[in-house]
PDB file of C-alpha atoms in Angstrom:
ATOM      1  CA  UNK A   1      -2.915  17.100   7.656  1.00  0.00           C
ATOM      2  CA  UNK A   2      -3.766  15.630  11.357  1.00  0.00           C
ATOM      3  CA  UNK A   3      -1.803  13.417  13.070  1.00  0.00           C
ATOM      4  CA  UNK A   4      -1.822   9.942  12.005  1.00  0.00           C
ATOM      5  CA  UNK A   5      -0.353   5.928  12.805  1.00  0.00           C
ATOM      6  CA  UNK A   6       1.580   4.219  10.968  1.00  0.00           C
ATOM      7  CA  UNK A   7       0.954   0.568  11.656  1.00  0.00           C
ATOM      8  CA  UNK A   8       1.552  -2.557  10.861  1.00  0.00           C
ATOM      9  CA  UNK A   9      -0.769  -4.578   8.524  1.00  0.00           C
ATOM     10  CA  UNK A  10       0.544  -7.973   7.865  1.00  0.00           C
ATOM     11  CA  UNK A  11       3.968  -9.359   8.825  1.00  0.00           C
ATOM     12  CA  UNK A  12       2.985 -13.046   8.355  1.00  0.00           C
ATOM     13  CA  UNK A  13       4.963 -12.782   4.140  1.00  0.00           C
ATOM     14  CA  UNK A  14       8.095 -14.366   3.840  1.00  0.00           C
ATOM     15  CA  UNK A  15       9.136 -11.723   1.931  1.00  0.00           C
ATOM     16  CA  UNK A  16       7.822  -8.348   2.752  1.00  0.00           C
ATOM     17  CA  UNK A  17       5.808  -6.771   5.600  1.00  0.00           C
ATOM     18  CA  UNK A  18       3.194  -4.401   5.265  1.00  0.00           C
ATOM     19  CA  UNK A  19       2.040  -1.262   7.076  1.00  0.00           C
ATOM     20  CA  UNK A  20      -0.526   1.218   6.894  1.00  0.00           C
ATOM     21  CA  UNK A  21      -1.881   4.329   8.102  1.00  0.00           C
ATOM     22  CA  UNK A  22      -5.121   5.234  10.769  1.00  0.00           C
ATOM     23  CA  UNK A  23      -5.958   8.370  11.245  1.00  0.00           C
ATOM     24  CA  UNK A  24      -4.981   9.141  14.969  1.00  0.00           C
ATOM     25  CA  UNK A  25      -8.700   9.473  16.139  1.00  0.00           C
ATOM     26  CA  UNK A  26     -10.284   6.569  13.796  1.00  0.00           C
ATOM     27  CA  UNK A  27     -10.439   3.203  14.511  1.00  0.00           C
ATOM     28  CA  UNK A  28     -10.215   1.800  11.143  1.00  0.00           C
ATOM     29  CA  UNK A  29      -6.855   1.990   8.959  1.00  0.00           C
ATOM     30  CA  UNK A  30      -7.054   2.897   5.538  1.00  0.00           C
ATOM     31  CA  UNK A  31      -6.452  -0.472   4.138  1.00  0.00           C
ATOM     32  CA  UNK A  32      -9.036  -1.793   5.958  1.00  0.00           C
ATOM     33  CA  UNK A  33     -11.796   0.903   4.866  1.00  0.00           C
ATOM     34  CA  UNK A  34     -10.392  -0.338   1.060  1.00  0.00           C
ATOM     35  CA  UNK A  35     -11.354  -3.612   2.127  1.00  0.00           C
ATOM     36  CA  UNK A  36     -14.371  -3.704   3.792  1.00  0.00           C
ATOM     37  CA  UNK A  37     -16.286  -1.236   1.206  1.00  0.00           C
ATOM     38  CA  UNK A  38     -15.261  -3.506  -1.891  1.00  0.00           C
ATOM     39  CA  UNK A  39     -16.319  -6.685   0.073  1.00  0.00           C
ATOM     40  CA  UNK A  40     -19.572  -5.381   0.326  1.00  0.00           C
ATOM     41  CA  UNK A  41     -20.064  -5.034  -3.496  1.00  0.00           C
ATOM     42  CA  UNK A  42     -20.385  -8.418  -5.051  1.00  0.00           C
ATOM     43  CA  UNK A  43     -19.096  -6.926  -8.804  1.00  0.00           C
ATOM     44  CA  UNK A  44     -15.940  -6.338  -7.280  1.00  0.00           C
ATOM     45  CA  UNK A  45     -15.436  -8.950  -5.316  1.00  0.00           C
ATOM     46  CA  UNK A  46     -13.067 -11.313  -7.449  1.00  0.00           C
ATOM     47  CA  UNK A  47     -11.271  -8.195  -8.247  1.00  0.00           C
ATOM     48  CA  UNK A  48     -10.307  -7.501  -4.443  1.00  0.00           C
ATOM     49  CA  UNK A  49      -9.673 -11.520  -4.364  1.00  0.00           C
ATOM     50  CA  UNK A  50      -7.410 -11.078  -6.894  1.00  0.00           C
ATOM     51  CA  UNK A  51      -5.395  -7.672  -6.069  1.00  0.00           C
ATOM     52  CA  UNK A  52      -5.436  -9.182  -2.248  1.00  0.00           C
ATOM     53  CA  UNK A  53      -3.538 -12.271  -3.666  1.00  0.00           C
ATOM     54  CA  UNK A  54      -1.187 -10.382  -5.926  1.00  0.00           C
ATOM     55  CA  UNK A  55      -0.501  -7.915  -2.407  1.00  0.00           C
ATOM     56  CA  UNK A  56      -0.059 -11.165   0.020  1.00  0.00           C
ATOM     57  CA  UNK A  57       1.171 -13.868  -2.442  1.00  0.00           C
ATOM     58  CA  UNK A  58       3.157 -12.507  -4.945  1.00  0.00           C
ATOM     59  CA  UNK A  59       4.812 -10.188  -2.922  1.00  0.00           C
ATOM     60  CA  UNK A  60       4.241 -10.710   0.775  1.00  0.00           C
ATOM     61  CA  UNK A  61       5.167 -14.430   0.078  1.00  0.00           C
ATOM     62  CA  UNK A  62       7.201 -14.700  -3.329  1.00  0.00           C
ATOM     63  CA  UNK A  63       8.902 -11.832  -4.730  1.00  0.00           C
ATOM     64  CA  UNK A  64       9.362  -9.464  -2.072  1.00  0.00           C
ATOM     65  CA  UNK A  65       8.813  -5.638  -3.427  1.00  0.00           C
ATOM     66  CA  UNK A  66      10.700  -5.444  -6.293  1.00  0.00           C
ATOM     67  CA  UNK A  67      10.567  -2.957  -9.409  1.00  0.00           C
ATOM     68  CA  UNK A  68       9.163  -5.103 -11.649  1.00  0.00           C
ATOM     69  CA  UNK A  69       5.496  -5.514  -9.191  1.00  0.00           C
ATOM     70  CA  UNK A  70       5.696  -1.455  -8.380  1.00  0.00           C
ATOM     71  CA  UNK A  71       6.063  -0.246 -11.856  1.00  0.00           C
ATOM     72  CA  UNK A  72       2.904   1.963 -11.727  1.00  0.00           C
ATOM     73  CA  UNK A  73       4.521   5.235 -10.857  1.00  0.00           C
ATOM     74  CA  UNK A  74       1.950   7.701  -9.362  1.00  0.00           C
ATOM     75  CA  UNK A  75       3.646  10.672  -8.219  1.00  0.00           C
ATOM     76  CA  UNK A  76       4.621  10.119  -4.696  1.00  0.00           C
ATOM     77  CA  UNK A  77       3.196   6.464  -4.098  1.00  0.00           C
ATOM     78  CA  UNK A  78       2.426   3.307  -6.422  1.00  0.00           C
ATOM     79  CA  UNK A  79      -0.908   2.125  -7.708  1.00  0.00           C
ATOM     80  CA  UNK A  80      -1.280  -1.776  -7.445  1.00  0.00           C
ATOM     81  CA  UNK A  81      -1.745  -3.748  -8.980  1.00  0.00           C
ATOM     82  CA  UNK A  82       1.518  -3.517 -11.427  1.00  0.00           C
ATOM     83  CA  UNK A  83       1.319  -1.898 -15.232  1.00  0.00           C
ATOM     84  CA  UNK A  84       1.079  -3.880 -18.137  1.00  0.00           C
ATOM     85  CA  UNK A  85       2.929  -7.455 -18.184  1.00  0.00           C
ATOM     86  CA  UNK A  86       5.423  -9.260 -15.854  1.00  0.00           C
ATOM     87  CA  UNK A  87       7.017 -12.190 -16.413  1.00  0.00           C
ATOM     88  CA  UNK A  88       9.120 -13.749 -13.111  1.00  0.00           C
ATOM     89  CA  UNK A  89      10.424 -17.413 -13.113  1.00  0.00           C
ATOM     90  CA  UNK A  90       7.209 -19.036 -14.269  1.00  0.00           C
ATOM     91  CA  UNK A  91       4.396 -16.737 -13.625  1.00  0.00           C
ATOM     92  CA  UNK A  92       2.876 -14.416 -15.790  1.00  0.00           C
ATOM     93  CA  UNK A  93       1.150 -11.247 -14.011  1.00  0.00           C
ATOM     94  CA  UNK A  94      -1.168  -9.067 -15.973  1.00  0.00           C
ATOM     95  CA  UNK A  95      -4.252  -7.108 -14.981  1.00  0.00           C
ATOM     96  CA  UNK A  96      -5.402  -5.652 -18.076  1.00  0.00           C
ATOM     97  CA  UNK A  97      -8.181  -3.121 -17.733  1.00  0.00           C
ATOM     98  CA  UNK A  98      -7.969  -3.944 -13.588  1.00  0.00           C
ATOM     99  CA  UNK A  99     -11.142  -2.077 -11.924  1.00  0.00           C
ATOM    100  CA  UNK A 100      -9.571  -1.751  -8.600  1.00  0.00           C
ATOM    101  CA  UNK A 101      -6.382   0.271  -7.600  1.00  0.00           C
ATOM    102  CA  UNK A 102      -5.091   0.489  -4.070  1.00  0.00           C
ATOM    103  CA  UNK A 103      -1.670   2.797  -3.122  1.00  0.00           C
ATOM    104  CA  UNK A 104       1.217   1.767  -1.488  1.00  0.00           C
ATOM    105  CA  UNK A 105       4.274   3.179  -0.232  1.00  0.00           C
ATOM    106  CA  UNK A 106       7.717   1.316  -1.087  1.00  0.00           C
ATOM    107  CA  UNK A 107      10.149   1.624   1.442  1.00  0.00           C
ATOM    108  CA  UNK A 108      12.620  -1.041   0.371  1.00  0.00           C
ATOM    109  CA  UNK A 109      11.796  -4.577  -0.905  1.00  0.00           C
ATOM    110  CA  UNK A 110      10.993  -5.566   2.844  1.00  0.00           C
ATOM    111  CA  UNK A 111       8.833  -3.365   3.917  1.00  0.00           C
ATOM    112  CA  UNK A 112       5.625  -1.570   1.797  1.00  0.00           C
ATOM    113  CA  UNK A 113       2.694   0.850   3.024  1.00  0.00           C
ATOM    114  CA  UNK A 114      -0.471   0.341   1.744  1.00  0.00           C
ATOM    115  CA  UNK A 115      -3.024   2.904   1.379  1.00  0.00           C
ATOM    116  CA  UNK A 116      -6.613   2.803   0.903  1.00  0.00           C
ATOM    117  CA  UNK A 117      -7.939   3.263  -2.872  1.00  0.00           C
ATOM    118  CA  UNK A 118     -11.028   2.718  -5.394  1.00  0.00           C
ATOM    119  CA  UNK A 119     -11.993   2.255  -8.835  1.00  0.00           C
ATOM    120  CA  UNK A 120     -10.561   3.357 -11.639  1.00  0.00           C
ATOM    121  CA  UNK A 121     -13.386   4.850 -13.506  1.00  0.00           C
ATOM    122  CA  UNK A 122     -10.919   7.191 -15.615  1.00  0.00           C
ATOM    123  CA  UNK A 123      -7.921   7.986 -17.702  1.00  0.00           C
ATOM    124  CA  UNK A 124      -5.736   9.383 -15.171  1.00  0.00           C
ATOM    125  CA  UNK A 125      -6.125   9.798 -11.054  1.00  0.00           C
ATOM    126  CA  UNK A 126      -7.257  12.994 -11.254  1.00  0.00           C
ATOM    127  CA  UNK A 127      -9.866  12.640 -13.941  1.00  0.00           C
ATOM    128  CA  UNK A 128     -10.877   9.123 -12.062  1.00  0.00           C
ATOM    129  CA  UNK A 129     -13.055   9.032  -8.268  1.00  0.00           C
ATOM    130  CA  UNK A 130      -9.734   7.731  -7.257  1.00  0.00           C
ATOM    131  CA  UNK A 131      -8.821  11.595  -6.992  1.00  0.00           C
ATOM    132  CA  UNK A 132      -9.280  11.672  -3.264  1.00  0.00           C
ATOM    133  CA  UNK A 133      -7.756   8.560  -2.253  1.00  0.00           C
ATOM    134  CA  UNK A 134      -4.504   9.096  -4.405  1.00  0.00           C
ATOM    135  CA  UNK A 135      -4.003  12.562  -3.146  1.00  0.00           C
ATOM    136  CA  UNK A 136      -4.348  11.778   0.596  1.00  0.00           C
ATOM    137  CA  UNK A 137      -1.845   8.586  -0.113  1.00  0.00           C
ATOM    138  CA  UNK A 138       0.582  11.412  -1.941  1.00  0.00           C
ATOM    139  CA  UNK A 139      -0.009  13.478   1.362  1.00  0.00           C
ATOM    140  CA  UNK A 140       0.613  10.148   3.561  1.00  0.00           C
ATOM    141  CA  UNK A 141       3.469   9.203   1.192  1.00  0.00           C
ATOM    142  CA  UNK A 142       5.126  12.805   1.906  1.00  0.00           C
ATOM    143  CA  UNK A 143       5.169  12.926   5.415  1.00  0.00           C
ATOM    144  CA  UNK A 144       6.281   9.078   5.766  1.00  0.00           C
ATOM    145  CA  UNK A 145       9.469  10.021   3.387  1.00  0.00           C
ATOM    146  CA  UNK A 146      10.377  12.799   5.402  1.00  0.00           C
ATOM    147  CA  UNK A 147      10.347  11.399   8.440  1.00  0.00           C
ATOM    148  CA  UNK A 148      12.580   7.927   6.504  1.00  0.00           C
ATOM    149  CA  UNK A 149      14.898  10.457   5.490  1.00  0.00           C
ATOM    150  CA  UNK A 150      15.225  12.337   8.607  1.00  0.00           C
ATOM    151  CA  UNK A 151      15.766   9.679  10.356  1.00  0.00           C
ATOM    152  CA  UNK A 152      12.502   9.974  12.539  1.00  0.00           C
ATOM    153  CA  UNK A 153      11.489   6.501  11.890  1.00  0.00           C
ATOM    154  CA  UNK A 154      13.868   3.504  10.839  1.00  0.00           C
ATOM    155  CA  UNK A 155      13.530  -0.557  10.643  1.00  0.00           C
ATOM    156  CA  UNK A 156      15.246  -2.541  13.109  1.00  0.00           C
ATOM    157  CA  UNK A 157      17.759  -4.839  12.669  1.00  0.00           C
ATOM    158  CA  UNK A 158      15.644  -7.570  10.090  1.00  0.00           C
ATOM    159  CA  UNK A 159      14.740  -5.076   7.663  1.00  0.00           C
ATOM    160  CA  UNK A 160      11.028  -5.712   8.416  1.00  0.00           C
ATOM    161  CA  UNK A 161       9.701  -3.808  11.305  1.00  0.00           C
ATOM    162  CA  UNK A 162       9.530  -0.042  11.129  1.00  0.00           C
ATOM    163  CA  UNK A 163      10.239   2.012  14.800  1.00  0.00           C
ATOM    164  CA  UNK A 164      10.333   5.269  15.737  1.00  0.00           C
ATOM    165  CA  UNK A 165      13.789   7.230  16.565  1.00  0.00           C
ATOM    166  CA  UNK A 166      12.776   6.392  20.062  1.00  0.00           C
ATOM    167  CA  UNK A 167      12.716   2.260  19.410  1.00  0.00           C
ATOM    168  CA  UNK A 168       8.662   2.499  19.308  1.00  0.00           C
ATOM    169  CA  UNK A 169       6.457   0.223  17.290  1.00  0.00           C
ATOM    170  CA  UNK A 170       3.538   2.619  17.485  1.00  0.00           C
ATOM    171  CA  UNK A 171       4.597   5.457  15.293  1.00  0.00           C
ATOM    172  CA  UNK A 172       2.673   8.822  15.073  1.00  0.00           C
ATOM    173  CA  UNK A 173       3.678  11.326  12.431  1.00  0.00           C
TER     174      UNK A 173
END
């Protein structure tokens, strides 16, 4: 795997701030190629509305990232939006039969990488076209955990913005 950024996405949630990667020599992040190809197709467009809100709202804004909205379990990252149905305070959340899946990273309940993703258009990720996406976000996920672990990158003193070991926002792993 080449060298890539991790950078921030969206800090602007009460509860939670995102990141994401960019491949070291591309302009575009992998969120935003998620984005911008499912804008462009007007059957999924209410479905990108929807997971967008669910991302921003519910967690960026609400909830924070807590088990109960990351309870898709994909190997080393989570597919969003959540599994099944979630009840908190007075809000129901359930996306039954959801076309779209993006993968994120959850770092603590302050602070979530998100990948890019696709459709699900099959049983499991590797019978799906999601194949790709899911195993460069497992690849991503891997080299972000090590370098958690090891202490290469860290948050500062909030909780919510990631630096390197040398107190740098841009971070390249």
């Amino acid at each position: 795997m080449n060298n890539f950024v991790l950078e921030l996405w969206d800090d602007e949630g009460e509860k939670c701030t995102f990141y994401t990667v960019r491949w070291e020599d591309h302009p575009l992040n992998e969120t935003d190629k998620f984005l911008e190809k499912y804008e462009k197709l007007p059957e999924y467009k209410g479905a990108l509305q929807e997971l967008l809100s669910f991302i921003l709202d519910a967690i960026g804004d609400d909830h924070g990232a807590i088990d109960e909205l990351f309870n898709r379990h994909e190997n080393e990252v989570e597919g969003l939006p959540l599994h099944g149905k979630v009840c908190l305070k007075d809000v129901t959340f359930h996306y039954p039969e959801f076309p779209l899946r993006i993968y994120a990273l959850r770092l603590s309940e302050r602070l979530v990488v998100l990948f890019n993703g696709g459709i699900k258009d099959g049983p499991t990720n590797q019978q799906s076209s999601l194949c790709g996406e899911w195993r460069s976000a497992c690849e991503f996920a891997k080299k972000i955990n090590s370098a958690w672990l090891d202490g290469i990158i860290e948050t500062d003193a909030t909780g919510r913005v990631l630096r390197d070991y040398r107190n740098n926002e841009e971070i390249i792993l």
